[in-house]
Coordinates of C-alpha atoms and ligand atoms in Angstrom, one line a residue:
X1 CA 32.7 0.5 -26.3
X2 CA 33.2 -3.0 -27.7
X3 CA 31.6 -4.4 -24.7
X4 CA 29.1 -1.7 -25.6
X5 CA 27.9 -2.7 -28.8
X6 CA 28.3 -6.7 -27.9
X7 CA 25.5 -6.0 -25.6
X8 CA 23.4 -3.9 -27.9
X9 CA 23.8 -6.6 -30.2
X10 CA 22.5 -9.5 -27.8
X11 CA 20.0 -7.3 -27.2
X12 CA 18.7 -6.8 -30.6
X13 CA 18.6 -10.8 -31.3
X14 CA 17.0 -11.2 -27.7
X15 CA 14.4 -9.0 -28.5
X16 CA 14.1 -10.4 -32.0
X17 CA 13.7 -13.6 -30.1
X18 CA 10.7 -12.8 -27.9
X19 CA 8.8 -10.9 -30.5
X20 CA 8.9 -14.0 -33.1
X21 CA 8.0 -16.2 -30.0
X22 CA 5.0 -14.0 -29.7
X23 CA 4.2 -14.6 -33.2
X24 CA 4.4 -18.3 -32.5
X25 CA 1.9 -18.0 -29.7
X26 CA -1.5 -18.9 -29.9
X27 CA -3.6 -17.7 -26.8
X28 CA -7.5 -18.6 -26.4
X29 CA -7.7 -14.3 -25.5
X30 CA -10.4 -11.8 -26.6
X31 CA -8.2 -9.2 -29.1
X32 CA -10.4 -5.6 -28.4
X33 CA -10.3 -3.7 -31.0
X34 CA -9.7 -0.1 -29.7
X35 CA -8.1 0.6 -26.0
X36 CA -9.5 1.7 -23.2
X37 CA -11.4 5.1 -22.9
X38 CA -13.8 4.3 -20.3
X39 CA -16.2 6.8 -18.6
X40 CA -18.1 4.4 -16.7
X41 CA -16.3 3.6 -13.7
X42 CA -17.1 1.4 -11.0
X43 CA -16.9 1.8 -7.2
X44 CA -13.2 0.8 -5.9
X45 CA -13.7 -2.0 -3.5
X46 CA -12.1 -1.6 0.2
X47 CA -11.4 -4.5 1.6
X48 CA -12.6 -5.3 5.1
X49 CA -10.4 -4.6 8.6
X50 CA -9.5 -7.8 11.0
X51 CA -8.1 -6.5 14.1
X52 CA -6.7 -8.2 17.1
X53 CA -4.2 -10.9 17.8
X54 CA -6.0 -14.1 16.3
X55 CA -6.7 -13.9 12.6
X56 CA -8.6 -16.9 10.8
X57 CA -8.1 -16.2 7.1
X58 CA -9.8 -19.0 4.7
X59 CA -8.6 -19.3 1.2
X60 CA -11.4 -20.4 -0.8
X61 CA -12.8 -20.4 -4.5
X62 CA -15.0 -17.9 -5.3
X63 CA -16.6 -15.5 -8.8
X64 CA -16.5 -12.4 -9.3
X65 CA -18.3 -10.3 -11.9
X66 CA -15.9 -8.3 -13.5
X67 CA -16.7 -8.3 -17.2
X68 CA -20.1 -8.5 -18.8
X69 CA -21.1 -12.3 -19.1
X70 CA -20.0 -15.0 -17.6
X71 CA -18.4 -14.1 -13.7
X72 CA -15.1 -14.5 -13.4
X73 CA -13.1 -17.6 -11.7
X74 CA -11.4 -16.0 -8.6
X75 CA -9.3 -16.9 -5.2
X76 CA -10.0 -14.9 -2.3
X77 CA -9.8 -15.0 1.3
X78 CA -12.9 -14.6 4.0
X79 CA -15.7 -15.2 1.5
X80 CA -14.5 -12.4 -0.6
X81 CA -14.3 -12.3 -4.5
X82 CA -10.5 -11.3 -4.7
X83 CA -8.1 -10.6 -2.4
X84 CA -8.7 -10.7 1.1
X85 CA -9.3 -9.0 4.3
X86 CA -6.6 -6.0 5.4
X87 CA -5.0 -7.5 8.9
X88 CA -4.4 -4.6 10.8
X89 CA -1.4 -5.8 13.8
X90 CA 0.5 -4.1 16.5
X91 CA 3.8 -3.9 16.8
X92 CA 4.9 -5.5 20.1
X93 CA 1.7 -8.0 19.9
X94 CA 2.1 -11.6 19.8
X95 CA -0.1 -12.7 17.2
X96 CA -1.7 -16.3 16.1
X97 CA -2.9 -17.0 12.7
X98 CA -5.1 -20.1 11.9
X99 CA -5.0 -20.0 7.5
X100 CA -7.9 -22.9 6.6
X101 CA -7.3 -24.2 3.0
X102 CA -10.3 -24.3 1.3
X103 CA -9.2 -25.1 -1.9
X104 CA -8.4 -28.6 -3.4
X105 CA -4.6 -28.0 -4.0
X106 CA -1.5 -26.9 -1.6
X107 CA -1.0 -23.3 -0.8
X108 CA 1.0 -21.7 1.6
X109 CA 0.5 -17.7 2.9
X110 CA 3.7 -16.0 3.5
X111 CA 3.4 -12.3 5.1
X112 CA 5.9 -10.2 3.0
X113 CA 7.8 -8.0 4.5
X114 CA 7.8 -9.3 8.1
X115 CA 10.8 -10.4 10.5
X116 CA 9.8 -13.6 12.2
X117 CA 11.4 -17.2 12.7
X118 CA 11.6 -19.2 8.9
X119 CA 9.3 -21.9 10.3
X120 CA 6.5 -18.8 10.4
X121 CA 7.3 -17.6 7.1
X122 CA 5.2 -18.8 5.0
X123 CA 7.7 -19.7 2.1
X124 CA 7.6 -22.6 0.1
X125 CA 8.5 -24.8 3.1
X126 CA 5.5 -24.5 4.8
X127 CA 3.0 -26.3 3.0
X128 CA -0.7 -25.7 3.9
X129 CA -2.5 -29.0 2.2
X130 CA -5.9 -28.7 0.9
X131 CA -8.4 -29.2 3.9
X132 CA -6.0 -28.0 6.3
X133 CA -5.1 -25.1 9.0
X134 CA -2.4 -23.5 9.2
X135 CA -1.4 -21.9 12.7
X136 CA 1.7 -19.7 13.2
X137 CA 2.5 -17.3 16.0
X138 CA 4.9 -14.6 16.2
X139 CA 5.3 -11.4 17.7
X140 CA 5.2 -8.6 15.2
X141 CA 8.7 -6.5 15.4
X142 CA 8.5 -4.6 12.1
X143 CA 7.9 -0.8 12.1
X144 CA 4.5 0.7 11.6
X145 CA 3.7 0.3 7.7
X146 CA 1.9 -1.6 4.7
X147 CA 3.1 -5.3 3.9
X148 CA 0.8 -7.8 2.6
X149 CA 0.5 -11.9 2.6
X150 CA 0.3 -13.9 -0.6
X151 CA 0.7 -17.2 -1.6
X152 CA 4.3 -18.5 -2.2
X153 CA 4.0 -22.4 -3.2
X154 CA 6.5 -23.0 -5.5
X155 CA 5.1 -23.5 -9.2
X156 CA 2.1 -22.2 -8.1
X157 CA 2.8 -19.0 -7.0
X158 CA 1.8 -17.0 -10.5
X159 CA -1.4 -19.2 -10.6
X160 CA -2.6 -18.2 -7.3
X161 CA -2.2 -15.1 -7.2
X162 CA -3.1 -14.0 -10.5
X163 CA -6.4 -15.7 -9.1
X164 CA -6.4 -13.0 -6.9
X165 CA -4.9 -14.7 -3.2
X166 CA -3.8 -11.8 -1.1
X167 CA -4.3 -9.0 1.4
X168 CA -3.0 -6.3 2.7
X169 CA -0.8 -6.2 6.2
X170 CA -1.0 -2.2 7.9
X171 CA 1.0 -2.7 11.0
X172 CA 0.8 0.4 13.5
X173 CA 3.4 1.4 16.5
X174 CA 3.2 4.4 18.6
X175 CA 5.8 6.8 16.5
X176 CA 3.1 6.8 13.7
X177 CA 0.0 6.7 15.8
X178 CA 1.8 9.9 17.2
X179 CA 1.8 11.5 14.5
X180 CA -0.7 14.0 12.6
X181 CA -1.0 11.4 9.9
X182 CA -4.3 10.5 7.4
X183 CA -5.4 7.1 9.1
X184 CA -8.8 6.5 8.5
X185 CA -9.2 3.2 6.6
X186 CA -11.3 3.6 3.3
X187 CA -12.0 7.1 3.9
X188 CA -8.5 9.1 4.0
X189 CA -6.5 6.1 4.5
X190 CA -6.6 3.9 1.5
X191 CA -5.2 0.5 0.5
X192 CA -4.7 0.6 -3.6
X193 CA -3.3 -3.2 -4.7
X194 CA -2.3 -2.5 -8.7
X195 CA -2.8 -5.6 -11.3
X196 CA -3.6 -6.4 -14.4
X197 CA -5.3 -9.7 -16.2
X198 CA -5.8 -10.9 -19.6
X199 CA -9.1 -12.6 -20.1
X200 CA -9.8 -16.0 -22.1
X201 CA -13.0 -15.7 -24.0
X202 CA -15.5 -17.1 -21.1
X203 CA -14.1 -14.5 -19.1
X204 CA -11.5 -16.7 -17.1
X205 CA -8.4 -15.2 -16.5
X206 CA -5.5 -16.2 -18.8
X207 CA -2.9 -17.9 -16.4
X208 CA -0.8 -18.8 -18.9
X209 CA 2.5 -17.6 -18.1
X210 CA 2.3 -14.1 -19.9
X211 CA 4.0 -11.2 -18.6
X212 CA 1.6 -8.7 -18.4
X213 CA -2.4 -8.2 -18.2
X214 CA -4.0 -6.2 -20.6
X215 CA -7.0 -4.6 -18.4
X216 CA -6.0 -3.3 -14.7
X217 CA -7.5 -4.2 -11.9
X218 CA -7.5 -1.7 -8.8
X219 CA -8.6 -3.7 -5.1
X220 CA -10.1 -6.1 -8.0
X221 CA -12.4 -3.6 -9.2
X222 CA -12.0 -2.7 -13.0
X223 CA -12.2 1.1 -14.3
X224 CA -12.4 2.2 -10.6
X225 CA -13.4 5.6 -9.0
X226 CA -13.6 6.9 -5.5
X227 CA -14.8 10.2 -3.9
X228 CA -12.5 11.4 -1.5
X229 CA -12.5 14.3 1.2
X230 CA -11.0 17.9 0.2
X231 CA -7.9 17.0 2.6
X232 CA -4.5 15.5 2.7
X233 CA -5.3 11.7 2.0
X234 CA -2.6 8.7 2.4
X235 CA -2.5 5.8 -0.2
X236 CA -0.9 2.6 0.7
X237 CA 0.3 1.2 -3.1
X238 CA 1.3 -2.4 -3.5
X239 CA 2.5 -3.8 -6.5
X240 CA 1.1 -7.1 -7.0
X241 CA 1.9 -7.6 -10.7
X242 CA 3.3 -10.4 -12.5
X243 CA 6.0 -8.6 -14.2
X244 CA 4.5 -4.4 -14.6
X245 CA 6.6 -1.7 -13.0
X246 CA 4.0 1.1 -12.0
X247 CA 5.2 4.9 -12.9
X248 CA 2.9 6.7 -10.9
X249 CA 1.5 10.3 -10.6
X250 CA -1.1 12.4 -10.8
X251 CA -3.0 13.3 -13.5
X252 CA -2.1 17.5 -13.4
X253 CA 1.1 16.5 -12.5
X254 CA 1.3 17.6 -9.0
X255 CA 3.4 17.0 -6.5
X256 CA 2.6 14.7 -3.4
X257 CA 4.5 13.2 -0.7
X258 CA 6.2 9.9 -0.2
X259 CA 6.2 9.2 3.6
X260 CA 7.2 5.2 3.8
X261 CA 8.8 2.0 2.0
X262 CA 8.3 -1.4 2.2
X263 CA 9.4 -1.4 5.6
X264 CA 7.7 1.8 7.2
X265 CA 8.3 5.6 7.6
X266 CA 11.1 7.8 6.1
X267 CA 12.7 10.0 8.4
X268 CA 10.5 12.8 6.7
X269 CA 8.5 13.1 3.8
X270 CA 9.6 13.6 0.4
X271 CA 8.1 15.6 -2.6
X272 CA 7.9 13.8 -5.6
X273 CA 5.5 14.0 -8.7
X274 CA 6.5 10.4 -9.9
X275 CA 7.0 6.9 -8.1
X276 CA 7.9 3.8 -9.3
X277 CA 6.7 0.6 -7.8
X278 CA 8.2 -2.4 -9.6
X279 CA 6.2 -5.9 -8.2
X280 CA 6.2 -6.7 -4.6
X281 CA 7.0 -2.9 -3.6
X282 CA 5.2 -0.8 -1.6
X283 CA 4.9 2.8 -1.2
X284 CA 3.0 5.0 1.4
X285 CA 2.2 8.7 -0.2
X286 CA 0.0 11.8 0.7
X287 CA -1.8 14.0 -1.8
X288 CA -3.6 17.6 -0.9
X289 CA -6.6 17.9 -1.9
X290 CA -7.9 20.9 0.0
X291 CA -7.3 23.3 -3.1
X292 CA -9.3 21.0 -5.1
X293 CA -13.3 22.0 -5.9
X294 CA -15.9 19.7 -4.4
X295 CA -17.1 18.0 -7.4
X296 CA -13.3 18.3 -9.2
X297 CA -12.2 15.0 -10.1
X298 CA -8.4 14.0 -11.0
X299 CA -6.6 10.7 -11.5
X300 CA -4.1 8.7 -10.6
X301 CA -2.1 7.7 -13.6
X302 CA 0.6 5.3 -14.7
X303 CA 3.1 7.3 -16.4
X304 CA 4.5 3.9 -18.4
X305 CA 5.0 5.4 -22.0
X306 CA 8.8 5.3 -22.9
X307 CA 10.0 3.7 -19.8
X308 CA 13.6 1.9 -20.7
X309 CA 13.9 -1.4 -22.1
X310 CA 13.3 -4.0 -19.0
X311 CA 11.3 -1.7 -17.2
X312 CA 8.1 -4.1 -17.0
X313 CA 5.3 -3.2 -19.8
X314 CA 7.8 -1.2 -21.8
X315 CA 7.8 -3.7 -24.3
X316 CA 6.0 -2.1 -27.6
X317 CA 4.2 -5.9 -28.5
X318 CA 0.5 -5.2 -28.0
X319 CA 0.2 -9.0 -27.8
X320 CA 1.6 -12.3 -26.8
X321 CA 4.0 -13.2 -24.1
X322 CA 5.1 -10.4 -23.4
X323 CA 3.1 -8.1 -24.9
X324 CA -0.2 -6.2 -23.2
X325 CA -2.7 -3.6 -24.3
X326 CA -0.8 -1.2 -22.0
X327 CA 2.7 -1.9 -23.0
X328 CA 4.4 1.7 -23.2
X329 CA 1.8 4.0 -22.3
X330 CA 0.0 6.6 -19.5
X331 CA -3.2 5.2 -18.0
X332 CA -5.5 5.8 -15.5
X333 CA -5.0 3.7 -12.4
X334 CA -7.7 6.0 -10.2
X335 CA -10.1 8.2 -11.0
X336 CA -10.9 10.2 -7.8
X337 CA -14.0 12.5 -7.3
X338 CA -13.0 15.3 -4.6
X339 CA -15.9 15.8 -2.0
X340 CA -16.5 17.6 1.0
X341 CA -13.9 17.6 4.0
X342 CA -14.4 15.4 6.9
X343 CA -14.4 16.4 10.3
X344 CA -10.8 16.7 11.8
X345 CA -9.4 16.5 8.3
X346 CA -5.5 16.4 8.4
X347 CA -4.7 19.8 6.5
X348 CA -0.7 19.7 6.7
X349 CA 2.9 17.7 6.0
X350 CA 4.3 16.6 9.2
X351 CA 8.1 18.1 8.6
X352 CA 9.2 14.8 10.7
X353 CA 8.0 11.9 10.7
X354 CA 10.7 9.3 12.9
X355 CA 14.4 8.9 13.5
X356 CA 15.6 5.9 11.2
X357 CA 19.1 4.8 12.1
X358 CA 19.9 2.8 8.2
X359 CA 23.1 0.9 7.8
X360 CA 25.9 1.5 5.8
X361 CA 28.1 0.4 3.2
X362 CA 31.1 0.6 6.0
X363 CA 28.8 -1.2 8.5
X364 CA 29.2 -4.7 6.9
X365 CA 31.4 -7.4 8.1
X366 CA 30.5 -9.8 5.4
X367 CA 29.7 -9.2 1.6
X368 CA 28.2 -11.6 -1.1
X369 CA 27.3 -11.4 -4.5
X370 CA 24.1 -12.9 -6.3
X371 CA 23.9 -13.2 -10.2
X372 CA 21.2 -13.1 -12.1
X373 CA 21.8 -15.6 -15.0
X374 CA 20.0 -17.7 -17.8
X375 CA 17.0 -16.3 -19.7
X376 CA 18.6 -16.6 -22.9
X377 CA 16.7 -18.2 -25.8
X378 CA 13.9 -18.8 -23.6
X379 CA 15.8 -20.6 -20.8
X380 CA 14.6 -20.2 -17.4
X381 CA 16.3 -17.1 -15.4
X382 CA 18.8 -18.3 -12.6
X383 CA 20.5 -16.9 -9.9
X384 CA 24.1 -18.1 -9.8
X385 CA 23.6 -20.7 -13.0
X386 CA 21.4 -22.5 -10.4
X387 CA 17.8 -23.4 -10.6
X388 CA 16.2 -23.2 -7.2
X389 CA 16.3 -26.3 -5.5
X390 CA 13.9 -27.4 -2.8
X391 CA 16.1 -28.3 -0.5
X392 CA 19.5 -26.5 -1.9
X393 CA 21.3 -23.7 0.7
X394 CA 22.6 -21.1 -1.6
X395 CA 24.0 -19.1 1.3
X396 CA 24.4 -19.5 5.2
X397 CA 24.6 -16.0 7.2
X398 CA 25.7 -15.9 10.6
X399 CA 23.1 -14.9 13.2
X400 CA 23.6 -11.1 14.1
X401 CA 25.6 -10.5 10.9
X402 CA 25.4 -7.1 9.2
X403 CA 26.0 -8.1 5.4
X404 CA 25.7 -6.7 1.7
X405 CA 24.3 -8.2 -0.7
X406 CA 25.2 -6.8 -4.4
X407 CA 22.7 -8.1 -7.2
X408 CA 24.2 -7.9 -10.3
X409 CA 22.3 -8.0 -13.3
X410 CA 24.1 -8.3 -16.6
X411 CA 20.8 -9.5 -18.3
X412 CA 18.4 -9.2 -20.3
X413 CA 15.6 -7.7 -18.7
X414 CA 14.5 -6.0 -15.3
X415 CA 13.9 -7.3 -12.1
X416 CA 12.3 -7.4 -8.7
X417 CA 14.8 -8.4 -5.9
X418 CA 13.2 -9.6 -2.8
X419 CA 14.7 -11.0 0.2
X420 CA 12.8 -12.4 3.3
X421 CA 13.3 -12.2 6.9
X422 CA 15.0 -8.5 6.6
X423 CA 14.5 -5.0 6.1
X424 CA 17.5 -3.5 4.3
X425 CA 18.7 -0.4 3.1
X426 CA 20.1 0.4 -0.9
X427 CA 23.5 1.9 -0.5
X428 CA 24.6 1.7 -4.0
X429 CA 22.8 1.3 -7.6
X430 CA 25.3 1.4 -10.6
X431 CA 23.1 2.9 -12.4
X432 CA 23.1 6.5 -10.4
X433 CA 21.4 7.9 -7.5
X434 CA 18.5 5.8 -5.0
X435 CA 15.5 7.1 -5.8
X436 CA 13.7 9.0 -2.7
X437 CA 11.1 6.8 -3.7
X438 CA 13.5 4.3 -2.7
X439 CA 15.6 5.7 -0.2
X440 CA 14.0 4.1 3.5
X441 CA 13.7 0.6 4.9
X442 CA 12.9 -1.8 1.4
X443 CA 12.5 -5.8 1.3
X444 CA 12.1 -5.5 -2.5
X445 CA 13.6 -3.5 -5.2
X446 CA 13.7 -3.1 -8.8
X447 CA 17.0 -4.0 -10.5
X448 CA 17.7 -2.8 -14.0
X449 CA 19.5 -4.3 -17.0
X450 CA 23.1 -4.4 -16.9
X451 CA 22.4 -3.0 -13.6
X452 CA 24.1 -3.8 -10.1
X453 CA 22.5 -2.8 -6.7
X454 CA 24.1 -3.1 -3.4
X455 CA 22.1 -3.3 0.3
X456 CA 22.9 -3.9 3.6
X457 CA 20.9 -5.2 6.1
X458 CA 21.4 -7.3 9.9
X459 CA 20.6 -10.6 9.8
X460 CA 19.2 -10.6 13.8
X461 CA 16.8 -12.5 16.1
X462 CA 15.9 -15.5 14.1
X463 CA 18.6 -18.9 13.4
X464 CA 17.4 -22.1 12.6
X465 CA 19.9 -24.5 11.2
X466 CA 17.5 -26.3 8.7
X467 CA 14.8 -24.0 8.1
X468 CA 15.8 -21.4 5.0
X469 CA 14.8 -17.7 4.3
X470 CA 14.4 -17.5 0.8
X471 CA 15.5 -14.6 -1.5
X472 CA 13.9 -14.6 -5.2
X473 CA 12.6 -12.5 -7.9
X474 CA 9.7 -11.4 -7.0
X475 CA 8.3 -11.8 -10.8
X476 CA 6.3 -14.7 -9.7
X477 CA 6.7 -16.6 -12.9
X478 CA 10.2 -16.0 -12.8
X479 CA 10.8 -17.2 -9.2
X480 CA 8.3 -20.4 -9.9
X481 CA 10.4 -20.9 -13.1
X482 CA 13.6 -21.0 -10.7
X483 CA 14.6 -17.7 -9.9
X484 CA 15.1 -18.3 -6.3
X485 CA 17.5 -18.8 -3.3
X486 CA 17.7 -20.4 -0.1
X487 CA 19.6 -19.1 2.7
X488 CA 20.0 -20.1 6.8
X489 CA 20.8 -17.8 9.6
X490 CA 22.7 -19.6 11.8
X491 CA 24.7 -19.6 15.0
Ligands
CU1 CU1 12.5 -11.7 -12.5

């Protein structure tokens, strides 16, 4: 109880803290007067299929025109205005990738989510200079799903993607291709990457390093809407925030299905009427809407009103650091105009989806356990009371080991755990059950305050005695701020 009110205590002051930093702040930012209530939605863009086993991606400057007035400055890849092309691999392919650098600083492109050798990664290591190609080559081994590639340069991670570097990875394999699925890109298939930016007054993006934007960006389209077929339709959501946890439903509340994680397909799928995506999570769900009226529209909404303290964008500040026009409250994330049914429309739930054989707590030979620490009086966050170091090991793991890692986080705020190199399952979170949402094969998770989670994964395939995996917080201006780890798999 002591212990108890200690906390609540450091809380308080924390929070008193941040909110007179906030005060302090000065940022060159538009202040709208009244929130959102937009009726005049814009058409959600899809981003464009590459298929094959060579993919040239070219990261490049670009404008996009989001806001009336001036366009906005933008990253994207492939001569698009944000974002980037969807690569869509096979599992079992060996597949090249030659990443041009058209910009005129470093970047790197790591692709989240997949297990392949550390030199392929993509991390910090593996520095793409401006003017220069990239070429790595693997073969995919990860389970049909949605992962995504995004800059990771260290210190430079926040900046670029808030410019909007990034795309979406759908990797298919013959379970899922087996199944009576929704899998028809743009049309009942459809890739939703959830942001949000603050503007400076010449339209710019704010990268200052804020927590949160205040206007959301859907595919990098603003106030979107799409029509979609009277039939059961699959979204694949990415959370590519800086620090916003996503609550997400629908708009009459109903209920829809959650049929994959981060790291492919649950074993079946699982009702829900709410998921939570924290940053760098994915989730793959279906909706019916064969009872719906041609011409009915619903939304998809973010639930975010009254979300706990550390959840991201619970904070109450309107303004500021960490404050955002919507901090602690329900908006629209979709609005969705039902049309007619397509031909050979999926109509039904499969009851099955695959077999997933998930380790267990009893199934590791090794355990460790990472801290998250600092972040007091506006000190960087730290795992371990150590600020990431380039060429620091924070942990070697033993090629073919089956570990747990346990994430404690007797901090101030929430968190987004990822790990590279592995899919992993949560076995244990202190703070009560695993989600469904939650409960398949996850590279990233959302750890609470005063919160400790526990997953086990098998560190196979890939050893490299020099070369480093890195685990971090996927809060990109709290892993370019330090919140990162190194580790090697090695013989
Ligand atoms: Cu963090």
């Amino acid at each position: 109880m002591l212990k108890n009110n200690v906390f609540a205590v450091f809380l308080l002051v924390a929070f008193f803290i941040s909110c007179n930093k906030d005060s302090d702040t000065t940022t060159p930012t538009t202040t709208p007067t009244t929130t959102t209530t937009t009726t005049a939605y814009n058409d959600l863009w899809i981003p464009p299929t590459l298929t094959g086993t060579t993919f040239d991606l070219t990261l490049s400057k670009s404008t996009k025109q989001i806001k009336t007035g001036n366009a906005t400055k933008t990253y994207g890849y492939n001569g698009n205005s944000f974002w980037g092309p969807t690569l869509i691999m096979n599992k079992g392919d060996f597949v090249k990738l030659n990443v041009k650098n058209n910009l005129t600083e470093t970047t790197t492109t790591h692709w989240h989510g997949f297990h392949i050798p550390p030199v392929m990664d993509g991390g910090p290591h593996q520095m793409i200079e401006a003017g220069t190609t990239w070429s790595p080559s693997f073969e995919v081994k990860n389970n049909a799903g949605t992962y995504w590639y995004h800059p990771h340069l260290h210190e430079k991670t926040h900046e670029q993607l808030t410019y909007g570097a990034g795309g979406f990875i759908i990797i298919k394999d013959p379970t899922e291709s087996a199944l009576a699925l929704p899998r028809t890109y743009g049309t009942d298939d459809i890739p939703l990457v959830l942001t949000s930016r603050r503007y400076n007054s010449d339209n710019s993006f704010d990268i200052t390093d804020h927590a949160y934007g205040d206007y959301m960006l859907v595919n990098g389209t603003a106030d979107p809407q799409i029509s979609l077929p009277k039939q059961f339709v699959r979204f694949r959501i990415l959370n590519a925030e800086t620090e916003r946890g996503y609550n997400l439903g629908f708009s009459d509340n109903r209920s829809f299905y959650v049929i994959g994680n981060d790291g492919g397909l649950l074993d079946a799928p699982v009702a829900v009427t709410r998921v939570k995506l924290a940053v760098g999570e994915r989730a793959e769900i279906l909706v019916d809407l064969s009872n719906d009226a041609v011409g009915a529209s619903l939304d998809i909404k973010a639930y975010n009103a009254n979300q706990e303290f550390g959840f991201g964008g619970s904070e109450p500040q309107t303004s500021g650091t960490f404050g955002s026009l919507l901090n602690n409250k329900d908006f629209s994330v979709l609005h969705i105009n039902v049309k007619a049914a397509t031909t050979g429309a999926i109509t039904a739930v499969p009851s099955k989806l695959t077999t997933n054989t998930y380790w267990k707590e009893s199934d590791a030979t090794t355990t460790r356990t990472i801290r998250i620490t600092g972040g007091q009086a506006g000190s960087a966050f730290t795992f371990d009371n150590n600020t990431y170091g380039f060429t620091t090991i924070n942990q070697k793991v033993k090629l073919n080991a089956v570990e747990k890692w346990t994430i404690v986080n007797n901090n101030i705020f929430g968190h987004s755990f990822h790990i590279h190199d592995i899919q992993f399952k949560i076995v244990s979170r202190s703070s009560g059950a695993i989600a469904s949402y939650e409960s398949g094969w996850k590279d990233t998770f959302y750890i609470r305050t005063g919160e400790t989670v526990s997953v086990v994964a098998k560190y196979d395939d890939f050893t490299d005695d020099t070369n480093p995996f890195m685990y971090h917080c996927h809060f990109p201006n709290h892993e370019d701020a330090g919140l990162m780890g190194q580790f090697l798999v090695i013989k």
